[in-house]
Coordinates of C-alpha atoms and ligand atoms in Angstrom, one line a residue:
X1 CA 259.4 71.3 107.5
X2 CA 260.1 72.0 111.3
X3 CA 256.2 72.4 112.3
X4 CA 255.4 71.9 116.2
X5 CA 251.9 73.1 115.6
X6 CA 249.6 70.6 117.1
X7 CA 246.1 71.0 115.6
X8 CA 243.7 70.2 118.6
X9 CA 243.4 72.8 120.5
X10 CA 243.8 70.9 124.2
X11 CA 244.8 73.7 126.2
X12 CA 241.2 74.7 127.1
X13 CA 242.8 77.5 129.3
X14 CA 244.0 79.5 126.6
X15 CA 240.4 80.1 125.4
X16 CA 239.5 83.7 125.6
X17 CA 236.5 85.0 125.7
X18 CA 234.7 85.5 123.0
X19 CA 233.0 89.2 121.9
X20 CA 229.9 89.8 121.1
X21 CA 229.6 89.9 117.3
X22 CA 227.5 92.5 116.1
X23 CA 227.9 96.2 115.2
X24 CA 229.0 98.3 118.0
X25 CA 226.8 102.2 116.8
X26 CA 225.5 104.1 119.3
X27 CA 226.4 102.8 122.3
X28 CA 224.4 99.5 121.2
X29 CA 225.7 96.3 120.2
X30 CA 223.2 95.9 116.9
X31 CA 222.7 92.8 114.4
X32 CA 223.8 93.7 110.7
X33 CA 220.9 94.3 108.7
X34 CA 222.9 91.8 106.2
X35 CA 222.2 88.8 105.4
X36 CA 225.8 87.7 104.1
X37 CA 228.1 86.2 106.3
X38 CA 232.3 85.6 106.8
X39 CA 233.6 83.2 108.6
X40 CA 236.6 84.1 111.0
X41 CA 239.6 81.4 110.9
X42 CA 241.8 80.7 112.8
X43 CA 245.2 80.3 110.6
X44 CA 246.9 78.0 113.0
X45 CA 244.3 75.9 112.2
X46 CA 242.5 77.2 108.9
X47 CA 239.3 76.3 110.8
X48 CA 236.6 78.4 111.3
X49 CA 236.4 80.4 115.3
X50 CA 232.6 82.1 114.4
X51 CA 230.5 83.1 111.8
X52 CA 230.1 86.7 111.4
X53 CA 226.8 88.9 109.3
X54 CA 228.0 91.5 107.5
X55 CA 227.0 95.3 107.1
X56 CA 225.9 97.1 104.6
X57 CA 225.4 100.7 103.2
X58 CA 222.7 101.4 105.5
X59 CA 224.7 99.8 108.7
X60 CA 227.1 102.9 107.6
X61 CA 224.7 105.4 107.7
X62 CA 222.8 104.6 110.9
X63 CA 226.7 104.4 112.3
X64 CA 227.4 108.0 110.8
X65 CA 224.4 109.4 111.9
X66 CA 225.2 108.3 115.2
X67 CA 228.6 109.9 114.9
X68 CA 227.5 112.8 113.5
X69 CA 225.1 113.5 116.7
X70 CA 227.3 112.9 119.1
X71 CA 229.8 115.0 117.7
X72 CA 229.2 118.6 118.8
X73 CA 229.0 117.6 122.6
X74 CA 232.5 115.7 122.2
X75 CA 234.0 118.1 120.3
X76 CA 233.3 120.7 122.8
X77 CA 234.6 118.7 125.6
X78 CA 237.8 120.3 127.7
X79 CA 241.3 118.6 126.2
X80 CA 241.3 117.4 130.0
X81 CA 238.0 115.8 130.1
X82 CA 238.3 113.2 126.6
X83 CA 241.8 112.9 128.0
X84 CA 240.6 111.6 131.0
X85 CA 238.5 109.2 129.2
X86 CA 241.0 107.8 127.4
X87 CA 242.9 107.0 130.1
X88 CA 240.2 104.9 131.4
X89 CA 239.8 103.2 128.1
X90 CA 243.8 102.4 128.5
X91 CA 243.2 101.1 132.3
X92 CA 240.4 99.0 130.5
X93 CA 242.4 97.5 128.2
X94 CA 245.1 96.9 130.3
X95 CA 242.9 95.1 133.2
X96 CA 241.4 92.9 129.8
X97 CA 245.3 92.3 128.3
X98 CA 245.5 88.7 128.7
X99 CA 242.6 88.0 127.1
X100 CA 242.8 90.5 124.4
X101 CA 246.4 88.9 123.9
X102 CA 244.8 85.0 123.3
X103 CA 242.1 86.9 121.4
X104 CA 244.9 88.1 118.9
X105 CA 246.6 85.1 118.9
X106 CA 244.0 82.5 118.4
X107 CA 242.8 85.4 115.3
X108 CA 246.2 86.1 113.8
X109 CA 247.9 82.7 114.6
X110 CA 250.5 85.0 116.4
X111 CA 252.7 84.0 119.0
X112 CA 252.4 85.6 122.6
X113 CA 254.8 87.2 122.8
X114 CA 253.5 89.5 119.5
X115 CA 250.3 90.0 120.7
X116 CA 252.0 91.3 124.4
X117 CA 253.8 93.9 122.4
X118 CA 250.7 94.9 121.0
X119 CA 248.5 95.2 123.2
X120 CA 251.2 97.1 125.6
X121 CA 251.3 99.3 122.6
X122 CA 248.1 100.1 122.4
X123 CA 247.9 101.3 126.1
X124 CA 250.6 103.0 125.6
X125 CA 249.0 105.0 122.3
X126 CA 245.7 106.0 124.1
X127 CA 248.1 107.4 127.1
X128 CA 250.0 109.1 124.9
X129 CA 247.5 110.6 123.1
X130 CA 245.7 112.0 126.0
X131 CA 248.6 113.3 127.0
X132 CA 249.8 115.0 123.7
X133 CA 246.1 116.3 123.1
X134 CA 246.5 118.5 126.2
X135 CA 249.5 120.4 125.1
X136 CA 248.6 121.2 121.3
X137 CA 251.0 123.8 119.7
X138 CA 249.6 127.2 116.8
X139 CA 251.6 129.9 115.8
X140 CA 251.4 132.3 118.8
X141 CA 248.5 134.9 119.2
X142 CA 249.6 138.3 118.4
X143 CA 248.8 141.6 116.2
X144 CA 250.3 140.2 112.3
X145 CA 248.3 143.4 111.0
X146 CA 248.4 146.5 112.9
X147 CA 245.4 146.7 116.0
X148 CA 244.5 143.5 114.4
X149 CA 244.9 140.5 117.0
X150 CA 245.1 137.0 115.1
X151 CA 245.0 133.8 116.8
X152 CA 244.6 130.0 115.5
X153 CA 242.3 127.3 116.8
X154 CA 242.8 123.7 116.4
X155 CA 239.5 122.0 115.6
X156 CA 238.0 118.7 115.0
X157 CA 237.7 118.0 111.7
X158 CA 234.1 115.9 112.1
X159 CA 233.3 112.5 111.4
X160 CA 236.2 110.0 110.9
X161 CA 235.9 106.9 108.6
X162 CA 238.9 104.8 109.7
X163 CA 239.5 101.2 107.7
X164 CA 242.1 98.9 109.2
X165 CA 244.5 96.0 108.3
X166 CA 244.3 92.1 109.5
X167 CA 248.3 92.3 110.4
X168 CA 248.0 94.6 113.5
X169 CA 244.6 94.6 114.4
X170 CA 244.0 96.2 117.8
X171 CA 246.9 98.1 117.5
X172 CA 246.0 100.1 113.9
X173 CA 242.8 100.5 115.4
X174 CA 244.1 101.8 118.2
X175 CA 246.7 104.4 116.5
X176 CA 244.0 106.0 114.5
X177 CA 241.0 106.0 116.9
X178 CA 243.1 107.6 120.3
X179 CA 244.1 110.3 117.6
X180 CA 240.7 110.9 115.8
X181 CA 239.1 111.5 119.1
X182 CA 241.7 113.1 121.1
X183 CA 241.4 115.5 118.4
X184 CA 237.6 115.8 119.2
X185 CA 236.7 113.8 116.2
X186 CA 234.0 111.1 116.1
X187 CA 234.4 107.7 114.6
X188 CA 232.9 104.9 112.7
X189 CA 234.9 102.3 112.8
X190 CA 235.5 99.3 110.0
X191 CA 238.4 96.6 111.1
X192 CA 239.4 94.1 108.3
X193 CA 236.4 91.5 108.2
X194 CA 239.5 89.0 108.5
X195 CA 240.8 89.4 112.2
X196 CA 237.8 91.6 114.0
X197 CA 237.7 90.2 117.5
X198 CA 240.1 91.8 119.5
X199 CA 238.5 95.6 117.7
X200 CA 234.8 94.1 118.8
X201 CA 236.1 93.4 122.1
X202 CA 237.6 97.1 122.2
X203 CA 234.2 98.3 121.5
X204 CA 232.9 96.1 124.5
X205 CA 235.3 98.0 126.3
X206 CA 234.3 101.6 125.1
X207 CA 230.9 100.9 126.0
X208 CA 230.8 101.8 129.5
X209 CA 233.5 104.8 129.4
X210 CA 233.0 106.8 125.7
X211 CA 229.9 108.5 125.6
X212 CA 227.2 107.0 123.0
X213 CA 228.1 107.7 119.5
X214 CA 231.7 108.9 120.1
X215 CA 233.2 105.0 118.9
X216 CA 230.8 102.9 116.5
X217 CA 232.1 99.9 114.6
X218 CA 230.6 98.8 111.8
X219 CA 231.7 94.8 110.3
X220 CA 231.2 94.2 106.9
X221 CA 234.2 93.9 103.9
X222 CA 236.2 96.8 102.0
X223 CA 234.2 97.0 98.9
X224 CA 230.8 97.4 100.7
X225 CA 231.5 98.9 104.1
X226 CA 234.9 100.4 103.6
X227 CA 233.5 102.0 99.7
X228 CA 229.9 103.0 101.5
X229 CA 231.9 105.3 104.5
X230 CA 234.3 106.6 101.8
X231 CA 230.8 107.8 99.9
X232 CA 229.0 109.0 103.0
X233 CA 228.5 112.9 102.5
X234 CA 228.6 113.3 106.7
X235 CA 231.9 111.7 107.1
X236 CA 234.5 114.6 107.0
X237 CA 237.6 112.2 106.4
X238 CA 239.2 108.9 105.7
X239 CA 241.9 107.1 107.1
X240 CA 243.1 103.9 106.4
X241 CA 245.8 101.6 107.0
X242 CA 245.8 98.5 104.0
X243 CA 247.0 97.7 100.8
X244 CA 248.1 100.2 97.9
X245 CA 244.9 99.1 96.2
X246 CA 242.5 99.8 99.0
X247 CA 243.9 103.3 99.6
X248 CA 243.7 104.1 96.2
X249 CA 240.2 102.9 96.1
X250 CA 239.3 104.8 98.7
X251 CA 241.3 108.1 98.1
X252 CA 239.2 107.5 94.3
X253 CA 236.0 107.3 95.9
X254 CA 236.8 110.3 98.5
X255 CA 238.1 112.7 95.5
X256 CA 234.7 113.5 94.6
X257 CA 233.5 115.5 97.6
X258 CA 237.2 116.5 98.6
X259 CA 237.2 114.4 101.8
X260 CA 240.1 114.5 103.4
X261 CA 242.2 111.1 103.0
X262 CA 245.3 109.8 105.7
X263 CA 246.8 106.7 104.3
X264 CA 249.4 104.3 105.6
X265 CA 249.9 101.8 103.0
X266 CA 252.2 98.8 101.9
X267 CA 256.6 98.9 102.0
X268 CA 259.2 97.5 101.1
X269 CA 261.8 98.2 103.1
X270 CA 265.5 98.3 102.3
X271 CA 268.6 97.4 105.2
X272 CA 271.5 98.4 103.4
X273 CA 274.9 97.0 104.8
X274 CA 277.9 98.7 104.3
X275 CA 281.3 97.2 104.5
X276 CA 282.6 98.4 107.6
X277 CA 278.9 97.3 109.7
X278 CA 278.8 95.3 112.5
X279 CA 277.4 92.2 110.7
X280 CA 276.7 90.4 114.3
X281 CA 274.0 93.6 115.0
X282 CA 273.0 93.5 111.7
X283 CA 271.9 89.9 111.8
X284 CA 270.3 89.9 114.5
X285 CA 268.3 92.9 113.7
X286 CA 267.2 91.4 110.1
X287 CA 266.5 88.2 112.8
X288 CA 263.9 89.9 114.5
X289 CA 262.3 92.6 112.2
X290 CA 262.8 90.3 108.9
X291 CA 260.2 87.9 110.8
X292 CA 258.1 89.6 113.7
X293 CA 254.8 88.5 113.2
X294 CA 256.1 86.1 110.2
X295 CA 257.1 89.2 108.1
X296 CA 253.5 90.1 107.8
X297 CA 254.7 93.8 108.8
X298 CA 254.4 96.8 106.6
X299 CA 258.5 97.8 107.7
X300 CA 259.9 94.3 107.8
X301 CA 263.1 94.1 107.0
X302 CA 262.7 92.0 104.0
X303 CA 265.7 93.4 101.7
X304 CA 268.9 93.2 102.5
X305 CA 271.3 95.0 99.8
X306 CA 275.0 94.2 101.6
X307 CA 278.6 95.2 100.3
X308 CA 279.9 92.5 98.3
X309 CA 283.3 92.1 100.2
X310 CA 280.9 91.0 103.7
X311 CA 277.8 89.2 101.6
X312 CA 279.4 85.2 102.7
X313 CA 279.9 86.3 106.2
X314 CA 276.6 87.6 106.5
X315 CA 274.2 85.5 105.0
X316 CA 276.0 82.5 107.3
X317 CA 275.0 84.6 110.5
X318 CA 271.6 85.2 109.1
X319 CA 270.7 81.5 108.4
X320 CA 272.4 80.7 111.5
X321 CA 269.8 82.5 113.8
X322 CA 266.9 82.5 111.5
X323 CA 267.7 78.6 111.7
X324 CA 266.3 78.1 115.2
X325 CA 262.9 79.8 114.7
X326 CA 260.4 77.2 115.3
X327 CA 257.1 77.4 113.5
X328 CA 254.4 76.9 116.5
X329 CA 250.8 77.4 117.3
X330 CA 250.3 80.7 119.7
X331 CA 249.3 78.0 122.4
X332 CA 252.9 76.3 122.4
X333 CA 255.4 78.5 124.6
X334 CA 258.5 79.7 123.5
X335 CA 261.2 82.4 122.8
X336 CA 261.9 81.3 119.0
X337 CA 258.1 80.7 117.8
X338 CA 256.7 82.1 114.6
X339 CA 252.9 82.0 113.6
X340 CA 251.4 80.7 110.3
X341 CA 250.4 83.1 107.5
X342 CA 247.1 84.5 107.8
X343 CA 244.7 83.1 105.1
X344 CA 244.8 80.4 102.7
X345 CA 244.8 83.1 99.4
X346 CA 247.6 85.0 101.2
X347 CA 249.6 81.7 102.0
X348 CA 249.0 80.6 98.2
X349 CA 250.8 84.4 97.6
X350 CA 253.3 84.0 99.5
X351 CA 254.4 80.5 98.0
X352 CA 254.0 81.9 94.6
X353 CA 256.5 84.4 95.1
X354 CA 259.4 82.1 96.6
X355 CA 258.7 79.9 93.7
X356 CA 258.7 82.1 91.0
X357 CA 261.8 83.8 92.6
X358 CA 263.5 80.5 92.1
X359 CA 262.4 79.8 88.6
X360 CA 263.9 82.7 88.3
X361 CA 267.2 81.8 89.3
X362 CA 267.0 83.1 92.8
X363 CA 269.2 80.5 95.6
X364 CA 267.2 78.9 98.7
X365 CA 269.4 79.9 101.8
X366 CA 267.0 78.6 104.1
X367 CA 263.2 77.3 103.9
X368 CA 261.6 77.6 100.9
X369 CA 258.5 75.3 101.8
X370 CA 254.8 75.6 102.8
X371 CA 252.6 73.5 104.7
X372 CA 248.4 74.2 104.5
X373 CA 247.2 71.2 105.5
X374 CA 246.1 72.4 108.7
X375 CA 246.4 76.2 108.8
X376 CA 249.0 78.2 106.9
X377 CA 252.6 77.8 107.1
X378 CA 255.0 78.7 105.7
X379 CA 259.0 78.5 106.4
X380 CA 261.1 81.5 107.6
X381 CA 262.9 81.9 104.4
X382 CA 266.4 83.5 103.0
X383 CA 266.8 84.2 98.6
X384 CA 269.8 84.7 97.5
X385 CA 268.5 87.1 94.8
X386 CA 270.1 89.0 91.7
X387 CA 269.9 92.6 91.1
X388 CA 266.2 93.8 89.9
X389 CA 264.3 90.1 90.3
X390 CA 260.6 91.3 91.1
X391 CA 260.9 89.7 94.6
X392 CA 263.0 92.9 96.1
X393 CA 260.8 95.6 94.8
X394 CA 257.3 93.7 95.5
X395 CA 255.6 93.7 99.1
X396 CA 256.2 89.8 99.9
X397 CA 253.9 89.8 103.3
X398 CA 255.8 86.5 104.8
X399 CA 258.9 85.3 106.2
X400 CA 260.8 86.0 103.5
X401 CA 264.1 88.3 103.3
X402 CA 266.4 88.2 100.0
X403 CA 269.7 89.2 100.0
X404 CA 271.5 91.1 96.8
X405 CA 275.2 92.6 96.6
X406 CA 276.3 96.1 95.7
X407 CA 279.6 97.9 94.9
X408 CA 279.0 101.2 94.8
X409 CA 277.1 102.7 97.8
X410 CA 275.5 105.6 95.3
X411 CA 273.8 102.7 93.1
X412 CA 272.7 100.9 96.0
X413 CA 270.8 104.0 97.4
X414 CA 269.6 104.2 93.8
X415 CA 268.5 100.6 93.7
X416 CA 266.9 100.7 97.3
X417 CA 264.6 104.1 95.9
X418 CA 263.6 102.4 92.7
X419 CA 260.4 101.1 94.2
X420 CA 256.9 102.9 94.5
X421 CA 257.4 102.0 98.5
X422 CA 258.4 104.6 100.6
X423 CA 257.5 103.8 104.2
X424 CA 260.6 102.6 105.9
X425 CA 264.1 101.9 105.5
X426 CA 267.4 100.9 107.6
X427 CA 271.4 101.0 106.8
X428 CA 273.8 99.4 108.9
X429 CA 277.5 101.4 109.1
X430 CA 280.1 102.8 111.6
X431 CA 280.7 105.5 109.6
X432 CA 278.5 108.5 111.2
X433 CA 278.9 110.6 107.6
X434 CA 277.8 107.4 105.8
X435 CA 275.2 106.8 108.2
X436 CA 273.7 110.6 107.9
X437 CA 274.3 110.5 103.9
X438 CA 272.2 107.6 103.1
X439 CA 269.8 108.8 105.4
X440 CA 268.9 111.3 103.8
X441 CA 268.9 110.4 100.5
X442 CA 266.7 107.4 100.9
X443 CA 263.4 107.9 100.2
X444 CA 261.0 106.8 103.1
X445 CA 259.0 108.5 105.5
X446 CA 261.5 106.8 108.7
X447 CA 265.2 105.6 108.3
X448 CA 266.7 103.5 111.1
X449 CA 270.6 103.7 111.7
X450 CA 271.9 100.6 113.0
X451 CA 268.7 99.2 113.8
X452 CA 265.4 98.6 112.3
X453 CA 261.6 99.0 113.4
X454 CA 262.7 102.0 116.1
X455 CA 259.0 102.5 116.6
X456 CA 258.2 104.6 119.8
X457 CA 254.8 106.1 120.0
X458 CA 256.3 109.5 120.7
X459 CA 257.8 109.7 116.3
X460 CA 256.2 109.8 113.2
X461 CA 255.3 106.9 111.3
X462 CA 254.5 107.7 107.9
X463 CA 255.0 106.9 104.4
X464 CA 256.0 108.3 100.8
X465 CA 255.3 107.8 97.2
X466 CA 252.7 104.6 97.0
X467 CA 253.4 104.2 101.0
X468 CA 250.8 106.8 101.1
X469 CA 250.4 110.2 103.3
X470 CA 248.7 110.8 106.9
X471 CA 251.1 110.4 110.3
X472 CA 249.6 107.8 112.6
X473 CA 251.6 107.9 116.4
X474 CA 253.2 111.1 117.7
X475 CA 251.6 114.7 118.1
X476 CA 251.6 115.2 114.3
X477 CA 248.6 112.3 114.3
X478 CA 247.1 115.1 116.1
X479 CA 247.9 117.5 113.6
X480 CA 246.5 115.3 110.9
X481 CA 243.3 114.7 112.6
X482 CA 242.5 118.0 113.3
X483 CA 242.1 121.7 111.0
X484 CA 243.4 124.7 111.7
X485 CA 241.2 128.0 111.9
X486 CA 242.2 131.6 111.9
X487 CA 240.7 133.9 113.9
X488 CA 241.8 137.7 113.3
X489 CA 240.1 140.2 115.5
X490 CA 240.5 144.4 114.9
X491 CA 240.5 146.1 118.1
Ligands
NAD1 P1 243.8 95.4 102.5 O1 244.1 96.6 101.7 O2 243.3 94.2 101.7 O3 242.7 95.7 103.6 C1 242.8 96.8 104.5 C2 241.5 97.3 104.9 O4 240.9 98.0 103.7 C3 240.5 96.2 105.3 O5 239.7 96.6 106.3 C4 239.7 96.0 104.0 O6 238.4 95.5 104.2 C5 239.6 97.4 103.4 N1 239.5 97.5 102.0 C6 239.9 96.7 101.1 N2 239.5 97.1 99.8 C7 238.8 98.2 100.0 C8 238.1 99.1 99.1 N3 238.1 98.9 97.8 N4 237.5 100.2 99.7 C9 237.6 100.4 101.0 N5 238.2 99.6 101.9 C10 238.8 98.5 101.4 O7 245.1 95.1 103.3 P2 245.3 93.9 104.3 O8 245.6 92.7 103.4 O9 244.3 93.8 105.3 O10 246.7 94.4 105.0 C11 247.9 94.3 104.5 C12 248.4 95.6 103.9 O11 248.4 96.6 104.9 C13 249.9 95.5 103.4 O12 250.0 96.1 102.2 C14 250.6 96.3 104.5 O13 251.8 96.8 104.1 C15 249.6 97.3 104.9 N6 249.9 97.9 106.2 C16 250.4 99.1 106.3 C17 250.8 99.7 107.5 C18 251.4 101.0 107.6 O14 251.5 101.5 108.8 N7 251.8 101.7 106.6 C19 250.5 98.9 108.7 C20 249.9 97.7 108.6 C21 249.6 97.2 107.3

């Protein structure tokens, strides 16, 4: 196994600062009134970075309470004036960036040169959205029924629970909250209990620009703090970013008041490769979205269904590149690093799946071995898979893509659909008819032509079927995190 981690931290310059560990409500940093505790690891290592207390249901309600005050002064605020604060949040960020990059990394186990593109896209969100949230669009005012003048306002919709994934930590925080509260929404905040540093840093941020209330974070796990938000009858709406489990959890729990739920949940996303592709692109594409952030992406590139006639070709390209990633602690420089998995129960996971793939039958390309004896690793990987083996239609999680053959471009559409995913998908062709065809008959909520992971802040990103519903990034996240009211007035 090709490992260059080394496990003593000796680079004492990387250390970043540390947050403060405690609830963030009100404008306060405050101790959970819990007495269980987690520890935070880091998965380059698997040892433990701090110990964190826990929340609990009434953490949750002294954090919506808080929320629910502040609310009417936010929501009342000029677009211009939350804008403005959200632009200084952004400058905030961006004058903390190196640290909050080390913070992720050291967290995650991600290279650099992932937690750089997050962070940059996160200053990038909370400018957009300030922006966006200044130039909202309703059906125009007018007179519908005679002498009757109608006109729509776009409101808040309240209090926002928002519950977030270990993969992308600042940045799903970030999606969600510069929406919620560009929106004029307030927000209590729960980041996975897994990776909560660089979110409890944000809130150290917050603290001297939001007003008090406006942003409260709350630590604590899914089944306590993420179940007691969903319950709470003064939060107006939930959205989360997780698992397929989690959001159906919470969409179970939010049914019975009617909440309003916004979900972006697991994929599995399809690249399908048609004969006439250019295979060098398409390689090097699978390269780099099949393993950003070890594959631990919701719309990695993690199924490759190619034409039969250019399968040989391709698979020699892929293992060619994928060949000279090097599997490194975040501290180690370089261009080609990818970062360990990010727990021990999800590292067990992800080996169980490459194994049972191969009992099944399924050919090691490339990889195929793990490594926990300090932190989490496993090796980028390439199956050789048949047609319907559970490892194409199940969310993998790791740096693992499998590649199957088709025939007949219909089927493969068919086979690529035939999963309860529906967040992203990609196919690779120079045929613009073929390209526009199989666009639009896949069925996920964004479908890349030539590329994969086109993510700019300015576009949807949403899922179908099991991928859940709710648009995080572009003015439609405004839309979702705001109601419509109709005003008719007879004069
Ligand atoms: P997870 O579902 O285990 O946890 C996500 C969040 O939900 C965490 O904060 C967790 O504490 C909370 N949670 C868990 N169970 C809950 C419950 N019963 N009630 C309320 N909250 C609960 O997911 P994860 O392992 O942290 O993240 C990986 C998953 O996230 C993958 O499936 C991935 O595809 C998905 N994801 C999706 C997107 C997207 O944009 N669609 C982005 C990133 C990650």
């Amino acid at each position: 196994m090709v490992l260059s981690a080394d496990v003593s931290r000796s680079d004492t310059s990387f250390a970043p600062r540390l947050p403060q560990c405690s609830h963030f409500i009100d404008g306060q940093h405050v101790d959970p009134s819990g007495s269980e505790t987690t520890e935070v690891v880091d998965p380059a290592r698997g040892k433990a970075i701090v110990s964190l207390r826990l929340g609990n249901e009434k953490d949750v309600d002294t954090a919506v309470c808080a929320a629910r005050a502040a609310l009417p002064t936010w929501a009342a605020k000029t677009p211009q004036a939350r804008s403005e604060l959200l632009l200084a949040l952004a400058e905030a960020i961006a004058t903390d960036r190196e640290n909050l990059e080390k913070l992720e990394a050291i967290n995650c186990g991600k290279p650099l040169a992932v937690t750089a593109d997050d962070v940059d896209s996160t200053i990038d969100v909370f400018r957009f959205m300030a922006g966006a949230g200044r130039t909202g669009s309703t059906i125009p005012a007018g007179d519908y029924v005679a002498d009757t003048m109608s006109l729509v306002l776009r409101e808040p919709i309240g209090v926002i629970g928002l519950v977030t994934p270990w993969n992308y930590p600042l940045l799903m925080g970030a999606w969600k909250i510069s929406a919620a509260l560009m929106a004029g929404n307030t927000v209590v905040y729960k980041p996975s209990e897994v990776t909560p540093l660089t979110s409890l840093r944000l809130a150290e941020l917050a603290k001297d620009i939001l007003p008090a209330g406006v942003l409260n974070l709350v630590l604590g796990t899914g089944p306590e703090v993420g179940q007691s938000l969903s319950k709470h009858p003064q939060v107006d709406m939930m959205a989360l970013t997780g698992s397929v489990r989690a959001g159906m959890a919470v969409a179970s729990t939010i049914a019975s008041d009617l909440k309003r739920g916004h979900f972006e949940l697991g994929g599995k996303a399809p690249v399908i490769i048609c004969d006439d592709a250019d295979l060098e692109n398409a390689a090097n594409t699978v390269t780099e979205a099949g393993y950003w952030n070890s594959g631990q992406e919701c719309g990695a590139a993690t199924r490759v269904i190619i034409h039969e006639s250019v399968a040989d070709e391709f698979t020699q390209l892929l293992a060619q590149k994928v060949g000279s990633y090097v599997l490194a602690d975040p501290e180690i420089p370089g261009e080609e690093n990818l970062g360990p998995m990010i727990y021990q129960g999800h590292y067990a996971k992800v080996m169980d799946m490459i194994g049972e793939a191969v009992e099944r039958g399924a050919e090691i390309v490339l990889g195929g071995n793990g490594d926990d004896s300090a932190g989490f690793w496993v090796e980028p990987t390439i199956l050789k898979v048949s047609i319907g083996d559970p490892i194409t239609e199940n969310e993998v999680f790791g740096p693992v893509v499998t590649i199957e053959t088709f025939s007949d471009l219909t089927e493969a559409v068919e086979r690529a659909n035939a999963v309860e995913y529906g967040l992203t998908g990609s196919v690779f062709t120079a045929d613009v008819s073929t390209a526009l065809e199989v666009s639009k008959a896949l069925d996920f909520g964004s479908v890349n032509v030539n590329t994969h992971l086109a993510l700019p802040t300015e576009m949807p990103w949403s899922g179908f079927k099991h991928s859940g519903y709710g648009r995080d990034l572009s003015a439609y996240a405004l839309d979702d995190f705001s109601r419509t009211k109709h005003i008719a007035i007879r004069h």
